[in-house]
Coordinates of C-alpha atoms and ligand atoms in Angstrom, one line a residue:
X1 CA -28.0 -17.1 19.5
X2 CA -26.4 -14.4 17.0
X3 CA -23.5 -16.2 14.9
X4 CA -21.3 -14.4 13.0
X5 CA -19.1 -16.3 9.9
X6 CA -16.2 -14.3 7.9
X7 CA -15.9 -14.9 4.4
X8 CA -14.3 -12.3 1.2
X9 CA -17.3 -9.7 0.1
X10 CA -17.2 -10.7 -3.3
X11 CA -20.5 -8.0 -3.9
X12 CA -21.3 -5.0 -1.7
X13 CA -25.1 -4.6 0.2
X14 CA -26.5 -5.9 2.7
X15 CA -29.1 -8.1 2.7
X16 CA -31.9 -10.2 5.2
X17 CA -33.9 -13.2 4.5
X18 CA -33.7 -16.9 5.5
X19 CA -30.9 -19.5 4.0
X20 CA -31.7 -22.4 1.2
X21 CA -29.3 -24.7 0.0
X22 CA -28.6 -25.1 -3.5
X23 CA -29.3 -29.1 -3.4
X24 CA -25.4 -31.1 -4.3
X25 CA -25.0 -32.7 -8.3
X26 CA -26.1 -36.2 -8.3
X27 CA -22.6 -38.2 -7.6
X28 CA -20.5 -40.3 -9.7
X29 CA -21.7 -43.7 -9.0
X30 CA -19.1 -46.6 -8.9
X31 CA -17.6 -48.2 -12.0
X32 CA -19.5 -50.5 -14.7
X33 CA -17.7 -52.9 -17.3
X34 CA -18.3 -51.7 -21.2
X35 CA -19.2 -54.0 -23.6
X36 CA -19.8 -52.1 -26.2
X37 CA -16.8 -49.2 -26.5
X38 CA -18.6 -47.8 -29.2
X39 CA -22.2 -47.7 -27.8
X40 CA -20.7 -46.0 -24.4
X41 CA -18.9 -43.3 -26.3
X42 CA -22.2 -42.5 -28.4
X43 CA -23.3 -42.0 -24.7
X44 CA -20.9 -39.4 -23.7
X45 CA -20.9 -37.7 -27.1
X46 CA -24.8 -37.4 -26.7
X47 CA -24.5 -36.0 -23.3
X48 CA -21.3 -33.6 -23.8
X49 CA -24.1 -32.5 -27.0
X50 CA -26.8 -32.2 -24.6
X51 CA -25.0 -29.8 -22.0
X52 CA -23.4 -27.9 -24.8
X53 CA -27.0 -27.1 -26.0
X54 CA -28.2 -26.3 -23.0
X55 CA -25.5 -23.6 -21.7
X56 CA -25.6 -22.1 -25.1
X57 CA -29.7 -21.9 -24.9
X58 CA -28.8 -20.2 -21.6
X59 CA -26.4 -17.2 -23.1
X60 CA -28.4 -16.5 -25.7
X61 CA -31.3 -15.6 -23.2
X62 CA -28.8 -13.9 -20.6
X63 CA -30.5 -10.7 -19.0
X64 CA -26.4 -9.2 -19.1
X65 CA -23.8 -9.0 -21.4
X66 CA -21.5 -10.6 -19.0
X67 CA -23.6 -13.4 -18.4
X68 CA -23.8 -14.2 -21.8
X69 CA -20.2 -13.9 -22.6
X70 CA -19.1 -16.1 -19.5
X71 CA -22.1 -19.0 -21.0
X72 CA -20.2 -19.0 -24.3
X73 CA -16.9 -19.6 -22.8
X74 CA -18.4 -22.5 -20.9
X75 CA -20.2 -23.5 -23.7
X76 CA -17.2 -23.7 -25.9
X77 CA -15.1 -25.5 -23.6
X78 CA -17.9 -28.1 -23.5
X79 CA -17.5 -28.4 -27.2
X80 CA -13.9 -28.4 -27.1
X81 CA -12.0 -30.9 -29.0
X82 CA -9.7 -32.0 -26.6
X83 CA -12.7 -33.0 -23.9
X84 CA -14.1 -35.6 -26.9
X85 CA -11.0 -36.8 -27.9
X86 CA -9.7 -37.8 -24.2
X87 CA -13.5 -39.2 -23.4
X88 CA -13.3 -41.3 -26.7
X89 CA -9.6 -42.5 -25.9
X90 CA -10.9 -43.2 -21.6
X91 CA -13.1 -45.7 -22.9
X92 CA -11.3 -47.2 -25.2
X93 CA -9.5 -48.0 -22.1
X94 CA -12.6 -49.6 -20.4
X95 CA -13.6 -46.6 -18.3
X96 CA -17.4 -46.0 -18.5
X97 CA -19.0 -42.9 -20.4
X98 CA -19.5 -40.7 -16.8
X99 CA -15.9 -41.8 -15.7
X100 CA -14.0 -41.2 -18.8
X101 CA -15.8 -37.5 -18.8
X102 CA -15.1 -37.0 -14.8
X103 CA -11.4 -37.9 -15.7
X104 CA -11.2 -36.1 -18.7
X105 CA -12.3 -32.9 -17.2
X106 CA -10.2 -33.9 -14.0
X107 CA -6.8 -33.1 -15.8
X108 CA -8.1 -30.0 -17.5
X109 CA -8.8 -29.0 -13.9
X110 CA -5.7 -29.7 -12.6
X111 CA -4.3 -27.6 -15.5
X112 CA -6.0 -24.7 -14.2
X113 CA -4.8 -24.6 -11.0
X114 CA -1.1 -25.4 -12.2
X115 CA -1.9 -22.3 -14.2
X116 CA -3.3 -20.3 -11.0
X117 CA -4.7 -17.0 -10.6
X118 CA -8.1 -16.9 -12.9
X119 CA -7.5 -19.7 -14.4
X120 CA -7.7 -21.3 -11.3
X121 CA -10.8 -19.6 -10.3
X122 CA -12.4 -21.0 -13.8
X123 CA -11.7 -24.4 -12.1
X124 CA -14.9 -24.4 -10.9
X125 CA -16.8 -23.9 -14.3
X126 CA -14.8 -27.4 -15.2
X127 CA -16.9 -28.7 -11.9
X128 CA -20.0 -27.6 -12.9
X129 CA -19.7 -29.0 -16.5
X130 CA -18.3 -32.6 -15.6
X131 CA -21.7 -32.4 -12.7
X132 CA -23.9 -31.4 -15.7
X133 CA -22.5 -34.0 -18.7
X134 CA -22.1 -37.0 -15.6
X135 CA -26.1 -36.3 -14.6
X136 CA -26.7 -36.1 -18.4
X137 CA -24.9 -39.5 -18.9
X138 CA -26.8 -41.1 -16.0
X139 CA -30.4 -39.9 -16.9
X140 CA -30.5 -37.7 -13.7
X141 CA -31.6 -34.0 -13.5
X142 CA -28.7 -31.0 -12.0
X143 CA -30.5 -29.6 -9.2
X144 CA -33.0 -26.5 -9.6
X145 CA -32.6 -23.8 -7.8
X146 CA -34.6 -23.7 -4.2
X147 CA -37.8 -22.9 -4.1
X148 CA -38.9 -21.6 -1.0
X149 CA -41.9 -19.4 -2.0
X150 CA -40.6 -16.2 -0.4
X151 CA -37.5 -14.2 -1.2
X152 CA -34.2 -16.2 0.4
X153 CA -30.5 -16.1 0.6
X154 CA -29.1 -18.7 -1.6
X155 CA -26.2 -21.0 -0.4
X156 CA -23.9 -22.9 -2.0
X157 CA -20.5 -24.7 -2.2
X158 CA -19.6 -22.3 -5.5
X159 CA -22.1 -21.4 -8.3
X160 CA -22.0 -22.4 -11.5
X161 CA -22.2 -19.7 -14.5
X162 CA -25.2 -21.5 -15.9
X163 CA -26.9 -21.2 -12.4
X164 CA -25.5 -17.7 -11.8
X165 CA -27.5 -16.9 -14.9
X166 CA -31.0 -18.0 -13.6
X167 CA -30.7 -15.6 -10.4
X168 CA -33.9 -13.8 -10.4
X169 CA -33.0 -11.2 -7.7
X170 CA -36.7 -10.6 -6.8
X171 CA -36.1 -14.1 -5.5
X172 CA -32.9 -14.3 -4.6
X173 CA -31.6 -11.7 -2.6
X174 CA -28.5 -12.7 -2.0
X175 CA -25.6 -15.1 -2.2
X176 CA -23.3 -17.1 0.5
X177 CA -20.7 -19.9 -1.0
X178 CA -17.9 -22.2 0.8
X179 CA -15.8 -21.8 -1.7
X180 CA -14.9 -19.0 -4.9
X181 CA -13.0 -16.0 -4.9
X182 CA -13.2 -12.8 -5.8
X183 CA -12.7 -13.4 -9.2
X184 CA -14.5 -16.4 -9.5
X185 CA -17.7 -16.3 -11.9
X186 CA -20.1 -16.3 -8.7
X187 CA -18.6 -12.9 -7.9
X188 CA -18.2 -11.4 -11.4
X189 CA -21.8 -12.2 -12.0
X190 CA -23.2 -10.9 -8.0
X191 CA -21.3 -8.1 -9.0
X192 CA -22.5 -7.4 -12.3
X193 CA -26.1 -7.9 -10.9
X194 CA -25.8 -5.8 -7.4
X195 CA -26.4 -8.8 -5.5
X196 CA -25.0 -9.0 -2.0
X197 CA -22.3 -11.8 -1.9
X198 CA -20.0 -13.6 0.1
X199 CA -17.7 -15.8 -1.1
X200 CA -14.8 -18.4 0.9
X201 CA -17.3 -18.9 3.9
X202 CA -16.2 -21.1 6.4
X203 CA -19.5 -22.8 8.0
X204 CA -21.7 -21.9 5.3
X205 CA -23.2 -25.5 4.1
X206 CA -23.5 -26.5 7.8
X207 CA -26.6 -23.7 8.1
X208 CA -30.0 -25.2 8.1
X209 CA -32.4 -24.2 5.3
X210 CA -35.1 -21.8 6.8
X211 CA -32.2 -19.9 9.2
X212 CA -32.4 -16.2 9.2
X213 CA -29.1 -14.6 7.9
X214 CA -27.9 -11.1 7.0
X215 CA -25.3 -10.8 5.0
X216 CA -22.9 -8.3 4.4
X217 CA -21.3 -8.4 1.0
X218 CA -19.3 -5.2 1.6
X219 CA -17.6 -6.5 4.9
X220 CA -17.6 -10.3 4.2
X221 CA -19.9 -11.1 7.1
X222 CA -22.8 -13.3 7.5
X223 CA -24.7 -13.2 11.0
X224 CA -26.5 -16.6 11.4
X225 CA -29.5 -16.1 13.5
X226 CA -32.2 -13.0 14.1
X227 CA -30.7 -9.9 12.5
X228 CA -28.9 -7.9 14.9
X229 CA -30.1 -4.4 15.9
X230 CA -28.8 -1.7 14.8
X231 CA -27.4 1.0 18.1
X232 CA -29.9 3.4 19.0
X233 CA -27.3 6.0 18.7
X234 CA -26.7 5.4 14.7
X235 CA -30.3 5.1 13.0
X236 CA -29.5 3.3 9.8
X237 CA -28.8 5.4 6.8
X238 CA -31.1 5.3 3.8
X239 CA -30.5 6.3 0.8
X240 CA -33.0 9.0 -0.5
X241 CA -33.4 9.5 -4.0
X242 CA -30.5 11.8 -5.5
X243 CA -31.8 15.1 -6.7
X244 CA -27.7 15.5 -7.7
X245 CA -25.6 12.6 -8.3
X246 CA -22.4 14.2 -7.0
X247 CA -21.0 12.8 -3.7
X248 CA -20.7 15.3 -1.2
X249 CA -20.9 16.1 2.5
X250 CA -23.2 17.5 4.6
X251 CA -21.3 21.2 4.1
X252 CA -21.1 20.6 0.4
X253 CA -17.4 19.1 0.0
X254 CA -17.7 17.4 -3.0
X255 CA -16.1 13.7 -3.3
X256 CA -16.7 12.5 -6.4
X257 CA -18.4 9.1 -6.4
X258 CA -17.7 7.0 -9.6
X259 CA -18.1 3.7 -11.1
X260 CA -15.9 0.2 -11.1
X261 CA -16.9 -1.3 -14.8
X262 CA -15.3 -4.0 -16.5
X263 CA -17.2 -3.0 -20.1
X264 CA -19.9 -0.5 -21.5
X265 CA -22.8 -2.7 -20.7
X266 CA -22.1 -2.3 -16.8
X267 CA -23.2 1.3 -17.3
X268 CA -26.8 0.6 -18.7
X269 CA -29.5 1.7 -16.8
X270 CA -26.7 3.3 -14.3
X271 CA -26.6 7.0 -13.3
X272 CA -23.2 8.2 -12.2
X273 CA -20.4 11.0 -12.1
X274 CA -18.2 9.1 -14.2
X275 CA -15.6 6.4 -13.9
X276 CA -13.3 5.8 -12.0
X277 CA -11.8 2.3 -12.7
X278 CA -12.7 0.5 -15.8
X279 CA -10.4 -2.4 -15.9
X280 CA -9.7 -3.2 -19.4
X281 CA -8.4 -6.6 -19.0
X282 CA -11.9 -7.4 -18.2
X283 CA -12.5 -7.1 -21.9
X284 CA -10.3 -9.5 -23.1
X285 CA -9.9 -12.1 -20.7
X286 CA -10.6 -15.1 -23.1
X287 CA -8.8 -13.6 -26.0
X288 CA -6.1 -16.2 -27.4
X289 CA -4.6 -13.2 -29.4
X290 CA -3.5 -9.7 -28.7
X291 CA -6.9 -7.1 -29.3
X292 CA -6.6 -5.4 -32.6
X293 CA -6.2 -2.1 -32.4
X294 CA -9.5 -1.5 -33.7
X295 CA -10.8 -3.6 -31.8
X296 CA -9.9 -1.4 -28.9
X297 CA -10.8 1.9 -30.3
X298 CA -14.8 0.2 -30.3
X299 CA -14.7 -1.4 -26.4
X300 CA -13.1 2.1 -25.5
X301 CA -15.5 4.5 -27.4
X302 CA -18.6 2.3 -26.0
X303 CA -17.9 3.3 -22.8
X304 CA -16.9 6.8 -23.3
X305 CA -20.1 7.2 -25.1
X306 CA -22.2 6.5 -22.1
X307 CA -20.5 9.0 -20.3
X308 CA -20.4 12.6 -22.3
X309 CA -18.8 15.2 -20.5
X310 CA -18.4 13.1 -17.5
X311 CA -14.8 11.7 -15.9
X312 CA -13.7 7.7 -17.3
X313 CA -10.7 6.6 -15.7
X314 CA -9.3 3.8 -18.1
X315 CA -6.7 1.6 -16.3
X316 CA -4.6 -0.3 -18.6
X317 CA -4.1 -3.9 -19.1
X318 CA -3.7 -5.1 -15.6
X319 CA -2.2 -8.4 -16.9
X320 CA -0.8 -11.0 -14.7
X321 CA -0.4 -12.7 -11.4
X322 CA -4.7 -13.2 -10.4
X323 CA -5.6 -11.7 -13.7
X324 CA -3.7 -13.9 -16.7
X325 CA -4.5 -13.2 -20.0
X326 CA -3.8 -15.9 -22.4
X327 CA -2.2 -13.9 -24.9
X328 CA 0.6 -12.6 -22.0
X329 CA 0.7 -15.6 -19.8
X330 CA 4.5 -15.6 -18.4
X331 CA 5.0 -19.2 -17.6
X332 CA 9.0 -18.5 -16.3
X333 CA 7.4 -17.0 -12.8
X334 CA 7.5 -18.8 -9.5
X335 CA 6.0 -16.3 -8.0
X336 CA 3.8 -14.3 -10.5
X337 CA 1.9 -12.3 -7.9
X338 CA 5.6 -10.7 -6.8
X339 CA 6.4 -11.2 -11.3
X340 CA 5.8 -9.5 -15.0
X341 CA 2.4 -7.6 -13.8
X342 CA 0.3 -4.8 -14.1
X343 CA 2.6 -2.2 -15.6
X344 CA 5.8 -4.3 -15.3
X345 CA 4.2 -6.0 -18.6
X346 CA 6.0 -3.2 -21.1
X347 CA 9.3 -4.5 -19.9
X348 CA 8.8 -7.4 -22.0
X349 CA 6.2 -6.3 -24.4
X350 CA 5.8 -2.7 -24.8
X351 CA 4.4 -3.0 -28.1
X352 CA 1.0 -4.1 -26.6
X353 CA 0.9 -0.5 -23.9
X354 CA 1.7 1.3 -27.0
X355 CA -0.8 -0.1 -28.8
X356 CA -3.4 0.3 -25.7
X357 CA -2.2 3.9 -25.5
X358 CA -3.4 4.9 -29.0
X359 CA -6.8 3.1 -28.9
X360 CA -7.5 4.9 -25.6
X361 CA -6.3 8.1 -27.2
X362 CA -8.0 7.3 -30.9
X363 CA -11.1 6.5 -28.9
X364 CA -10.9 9.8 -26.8
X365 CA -10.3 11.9 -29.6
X366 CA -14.0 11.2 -31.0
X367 CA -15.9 11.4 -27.7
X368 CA -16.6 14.5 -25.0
X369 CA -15.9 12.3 -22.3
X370 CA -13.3 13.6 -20.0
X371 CA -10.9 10.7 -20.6
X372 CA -8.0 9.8 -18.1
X373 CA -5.8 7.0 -18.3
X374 CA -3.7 5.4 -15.5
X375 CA -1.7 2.4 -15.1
X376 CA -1.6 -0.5 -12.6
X377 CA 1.0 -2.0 -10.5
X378 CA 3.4 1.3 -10.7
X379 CA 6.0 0.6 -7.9
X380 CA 8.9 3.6 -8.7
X381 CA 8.7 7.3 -9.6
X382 CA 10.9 6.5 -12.4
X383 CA 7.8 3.9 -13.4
X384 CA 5.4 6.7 -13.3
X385 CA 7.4 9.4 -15.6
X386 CA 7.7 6.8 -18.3
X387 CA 4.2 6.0 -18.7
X388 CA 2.8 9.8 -18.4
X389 CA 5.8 10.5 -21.0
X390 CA 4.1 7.7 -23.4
X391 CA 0.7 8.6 -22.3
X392 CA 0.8 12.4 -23.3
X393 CA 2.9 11.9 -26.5
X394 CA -0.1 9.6 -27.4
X395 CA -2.4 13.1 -26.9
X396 CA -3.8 11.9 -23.8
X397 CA -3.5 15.2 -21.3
X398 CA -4.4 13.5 -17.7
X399 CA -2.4 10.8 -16.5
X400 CA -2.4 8.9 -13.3
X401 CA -1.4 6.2 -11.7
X402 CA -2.6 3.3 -8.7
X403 CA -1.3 3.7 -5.5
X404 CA -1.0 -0.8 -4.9
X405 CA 2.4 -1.3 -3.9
X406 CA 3.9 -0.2 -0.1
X407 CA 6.8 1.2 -1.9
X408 CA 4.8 3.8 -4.1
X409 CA 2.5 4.9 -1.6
X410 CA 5.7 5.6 0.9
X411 CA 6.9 8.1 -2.1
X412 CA 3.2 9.5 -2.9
X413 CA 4.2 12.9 -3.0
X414 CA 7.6 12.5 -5.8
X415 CA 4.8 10.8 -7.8
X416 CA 2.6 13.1 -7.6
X417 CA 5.7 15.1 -9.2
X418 CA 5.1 13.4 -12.4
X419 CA 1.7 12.3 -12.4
X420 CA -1.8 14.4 -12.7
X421 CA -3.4 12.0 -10.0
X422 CA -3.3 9.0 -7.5
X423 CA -5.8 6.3 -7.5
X424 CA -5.2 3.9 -4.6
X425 CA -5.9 0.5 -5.0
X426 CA -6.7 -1.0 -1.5
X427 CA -7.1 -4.9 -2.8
X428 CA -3.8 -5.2 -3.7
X429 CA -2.2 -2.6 -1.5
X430 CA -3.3 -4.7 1.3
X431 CA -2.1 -7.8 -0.3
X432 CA 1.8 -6.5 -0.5
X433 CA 1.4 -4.9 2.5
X434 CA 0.3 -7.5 4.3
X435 CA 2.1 -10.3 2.3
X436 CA -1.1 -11.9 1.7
X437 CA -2.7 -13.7 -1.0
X438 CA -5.8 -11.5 -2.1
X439 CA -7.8 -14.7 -2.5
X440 CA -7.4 -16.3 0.4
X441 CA -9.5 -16.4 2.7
X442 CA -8.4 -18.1 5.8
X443 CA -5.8 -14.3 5.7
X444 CA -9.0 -12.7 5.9
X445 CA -8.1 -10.9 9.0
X446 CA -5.3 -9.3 7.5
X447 CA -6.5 -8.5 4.8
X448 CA -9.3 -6.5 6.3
X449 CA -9.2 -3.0 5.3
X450 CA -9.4 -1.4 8.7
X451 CA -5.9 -2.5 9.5
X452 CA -3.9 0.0 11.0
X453 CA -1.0 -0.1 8.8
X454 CA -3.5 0.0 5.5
X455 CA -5.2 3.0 6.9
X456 CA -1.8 4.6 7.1
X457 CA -0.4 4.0 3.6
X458 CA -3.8 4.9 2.3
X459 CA -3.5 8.2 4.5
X460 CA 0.0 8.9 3.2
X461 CA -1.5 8.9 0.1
X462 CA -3.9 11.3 0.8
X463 CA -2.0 13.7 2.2
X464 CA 0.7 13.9 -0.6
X465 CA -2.6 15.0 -2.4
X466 CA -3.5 17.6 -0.2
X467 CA 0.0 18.8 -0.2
X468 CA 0.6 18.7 -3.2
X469 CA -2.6 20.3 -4.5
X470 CA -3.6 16.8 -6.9
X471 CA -6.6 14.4 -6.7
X472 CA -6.0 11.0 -5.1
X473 CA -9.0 8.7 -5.4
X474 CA -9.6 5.2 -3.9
X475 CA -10.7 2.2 -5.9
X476 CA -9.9 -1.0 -4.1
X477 CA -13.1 -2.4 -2.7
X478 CA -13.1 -0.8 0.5
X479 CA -14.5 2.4 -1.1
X480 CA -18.0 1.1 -0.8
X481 CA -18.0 0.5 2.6
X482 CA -19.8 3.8 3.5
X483 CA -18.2 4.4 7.2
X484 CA -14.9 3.9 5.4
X485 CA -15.7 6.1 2.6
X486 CA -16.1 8.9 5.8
X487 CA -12.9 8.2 6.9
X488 CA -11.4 8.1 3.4
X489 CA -13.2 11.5 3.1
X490 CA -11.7 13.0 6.2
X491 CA -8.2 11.8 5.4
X492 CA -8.5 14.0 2.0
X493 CA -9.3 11.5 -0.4
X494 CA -10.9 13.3 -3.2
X495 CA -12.8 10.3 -5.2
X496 CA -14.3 7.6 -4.3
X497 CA -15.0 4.7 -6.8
X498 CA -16.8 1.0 -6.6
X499 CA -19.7 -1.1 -7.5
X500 CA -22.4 1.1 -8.9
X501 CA -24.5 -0.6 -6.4
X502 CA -22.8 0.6 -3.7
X503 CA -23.2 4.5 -4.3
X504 CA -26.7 5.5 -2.6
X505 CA -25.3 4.1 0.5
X506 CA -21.8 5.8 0.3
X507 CA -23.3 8.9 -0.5
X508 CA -25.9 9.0 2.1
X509 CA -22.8 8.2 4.7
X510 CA -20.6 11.5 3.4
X511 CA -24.1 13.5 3.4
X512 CA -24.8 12.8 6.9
X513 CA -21.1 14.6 8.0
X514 CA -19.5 18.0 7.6
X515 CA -15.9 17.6 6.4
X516 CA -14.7 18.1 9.5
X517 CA -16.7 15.1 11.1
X518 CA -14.7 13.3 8.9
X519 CA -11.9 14.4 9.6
X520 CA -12.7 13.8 13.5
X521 CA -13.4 10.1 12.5
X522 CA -10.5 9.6 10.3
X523 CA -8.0 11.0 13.2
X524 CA -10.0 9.0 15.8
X525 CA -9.6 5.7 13.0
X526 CA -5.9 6.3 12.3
X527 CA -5.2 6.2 16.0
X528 CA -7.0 2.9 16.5
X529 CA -4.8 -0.2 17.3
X530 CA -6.5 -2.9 15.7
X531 CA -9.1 -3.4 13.0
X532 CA -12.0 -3.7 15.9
X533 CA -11.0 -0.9 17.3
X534 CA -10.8 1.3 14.2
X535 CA -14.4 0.2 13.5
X536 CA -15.4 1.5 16.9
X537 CA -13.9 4.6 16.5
X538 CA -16.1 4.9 13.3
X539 CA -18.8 4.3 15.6
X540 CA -19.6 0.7 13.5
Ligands
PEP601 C1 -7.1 -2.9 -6.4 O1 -6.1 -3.6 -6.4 O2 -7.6 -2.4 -5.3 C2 -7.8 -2.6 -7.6 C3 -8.8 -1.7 -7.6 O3 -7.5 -3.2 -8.7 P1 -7.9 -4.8 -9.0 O4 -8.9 -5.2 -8.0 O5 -8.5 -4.8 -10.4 O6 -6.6 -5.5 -8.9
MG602 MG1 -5.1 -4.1 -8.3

């Protein structure tokens, strides 16, 4: 019997295989008396030591850039201060060496998720180092990895960055968790690696090892049981090899298809258009201070020098709400999703946009890379003239912003007034148009893309472009689901940007249809009252 389990697609892709269970930590066995305070902290301080080494030994092997830099931060918080200090004071006060580290690492934990958005999804690396410095203090291995002997689907309740980092994706072909976000480190390293991946799966641990699964990273599905067949009517699409990397459909439309990239090493080994999202605050997520200036200028120039002559779409600082960065944490919000974010940031520090304003220009002004710059979270048309006004006095010619808030895309077409082009954000659209969290995942259903009343914000969007003769992209995750991409495409979206693993597919989707296909799918979608039935007028 065919099961099918929702979660968040954290990566895009599909994938087939059969399920193995990433084995549970050994547990925290009960209490001991100490005798000897000083012997038991030796103990601890060997085994905090011990782990330290270890992840470290792990980063500097990393295959990615982003793998590496996540194993330092986890690395460092291992070695932090604080975690000795409150292990050496818990068993002064009798607790045992894997205790006084369990609580320890407890209140940093709870810290986290006071603090909430991704600091809350780095509660898990906490987990994963109190698992590793416990087993270390009781003599006991962490669990491997499975090892099947044939290529599997890996679940787990979340993964750990230091696990994350041994994926071999020849093995491995893709990933299911209970818990995790979409920020969490599970995703940002699937991501980073192409690896099909969803996260916040209901049901997930109760699937027996050797089970067949697909799993649909781009829709959040997982079908438990023999992969379902595909309808006669719609042969699955493969991608053929590109002779031209532009996007286009079958009667030559073009439709740009860019790249999502948090930093330059995201693009190696990557052919694309161009860029159409890099999310700076990617970058300097564990910075304690405000990037240099010059620092800036270096990240920037990186990634406009993989891309000569070709479009990079630099967002700045989206700061805030899910994305806290420690040097602009607001701590006066009780409801920082609704707060100081994105854009809203200048009101309080403007300093730092100006300052992101001339790196991105400084940075542009040595490169051929057709630089634009837009900003997050813009909710008024007043919003969007003061930021081109900064952005061109800075030198910097096209200027945009993201389409994420109800209340913009309702007045698309005055923006479009004062901007040079839209780029809709779907993630967060959906979650102030639906008035849910982006994270969570028992709002899944509302948060599913083919909702009618997302479809028609994204489509007022589209048609302020058309009207008003001005791109408007798309590059919330739903861009890489290829049969939305059509529709996107028939409602007049000009650019399409995501995952760079999720481009053959999307392109193969627009070059199966004329423009006017998509259009007929797109009016056929619109109509639709219900996300089911928008699917099934897309003939999904
Ligand atoms: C979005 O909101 O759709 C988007 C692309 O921005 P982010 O996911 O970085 O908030
Ligand atoms: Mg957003």
């Amino acid at each position: 019997m065919v099961e099918l389990l929702r979660g968040l697609g954290a990566s895009a892709g599909t994938a087939t295989a059969p399920a193995y269970r990433l084995a549970d930590p050994p547990r925290l066995p009960l209490p001991r008396p100490v005798s000897d305070p000083d012997g038991e902290l030796d103990r601890a301080y060997a085994a905090i030591d011990g782990v330290c080494a270890d992840i470290g030994r792990r980063a500097a092997a990393a295959d990615s850039p982003t793998t590496a830099e996540i194993l330092r931060v986890q690395a460092a918080l291992a070695g932090d201060r604080t975690l000795r200090d409150g292990v050496a004071v818990a068993i002064r006060a009798g607790h045992d060496a894997p205790h006084a580290v369990a609580a320890v690492l407890g209140e940093h934990r709870s810290a986290l998720l006071a603090a909430g958005g991704l600091l809350a999804a780095r509660a898990a690396d906490l987990d994963d180092l109190r698992d590793r410095v416990v087993a270390r203090c009781l003599g006991l291995p962490m669990p491997a990895l499975p090892e099947p002997g044939c290529p599997y689907v890996l679940i787990a309740v979340d993964l750990s960055p230091a696990d994350a980092a041994l994926l071999d994706s020849a093995r491995v072909l893709a990933v299911v968790t209970s818990a995790g976000s979409f920020l969490s480190h599970t995703a940002i390293l699937a991501r980073a690696r192409g690896l099909p991946t969803v996260v916040a799966c209901g049901g997930a641990l109760d699937i027996a090892d050797g089970t067949m699964l697909t799993v649909d990273g781009t829709a959040g599905r997982v079908t438990v049981g023999p992969a379902r067949a595909r309808p006669a009517d719609r042969p699955p699409i493969r991608p053929a090899e590109p002779v031209d990397l532009r996007g286009q459909t079958a009667d030559g439309h073009p439709l740009a298809l860019l790249a999502n990239i948090g930093c330059a090493a995201e693009l190696a080994g990557v052919a694309v258009e161009g860029v159409g999202l890099f999310r700076t605050e990617l970058l300097f997520q564990h910075h304690v201070d405000a990037p240099t200036m010059l620092e800036q200028v270096e990240a920037y120039a990186d990634v406009f020098a993989a891309m000569p002559d070709r479009q990079v779409v630099v967002r700045t600082l989206d700061a805030g709400s899910d994305k806290p960065l420690p040097f602009l944490r607001e701590s006066d919000e009780p409801n920082p999703a609704l707060g100081i974010r994105g854009l809203r940031v200048a009101r309080r520090r403007q300093d730092i946009l100006q300052t992101q304003i001339a790196a991105i220009a400084a940075a542009a002004r040595g490169s051929t890379a057709r630089v634009a710059v837009m900003a997050p979270m813009v909710t008024t048309v007043a919003e969007a003239a003061q930021f081109t006004a900064l952005c061109r006095d800075a030198g910097l010619p096209t200027v945009g912003v993201m389409i994420e808030v109800p209340a913009a895309a309702v007045r698309s077409v005055e923006i479009l007034q004062v901007v040079d082009f839209l780029s809709v954000g779907t993630n967060d659209l959906s979650q102030y148009a639906f008035a849910a969290d982006r994270r969570s995942g028992e709002l899944a259903d509302l948060l599913d893309p083919w909702q009618p009343a997302l479809l028609s914000l994204i489509a007022l969007s589209a048609a302020a472009g058309v009207a008003v003769g001005r791109p408007v992209g798309v590059c919330g995750e739903a861009a890489a689901d290829p049969a939305f991409a059509v529709v996107l495409a028939g409602m007049g979206v000009t650019s399409l940007s995501m995952a760079p693993p999720a481009i053959p597919e999307v392109r193969a989707a627009l070059a199966a249809l004329t423009l006017d296909e998509c259009r007929s799918v797109a009016q056929r979608v619109l109509a639709a009252g219900d996300p089911t039935a928008a699917r099934a007028a897309a003939g999904m």
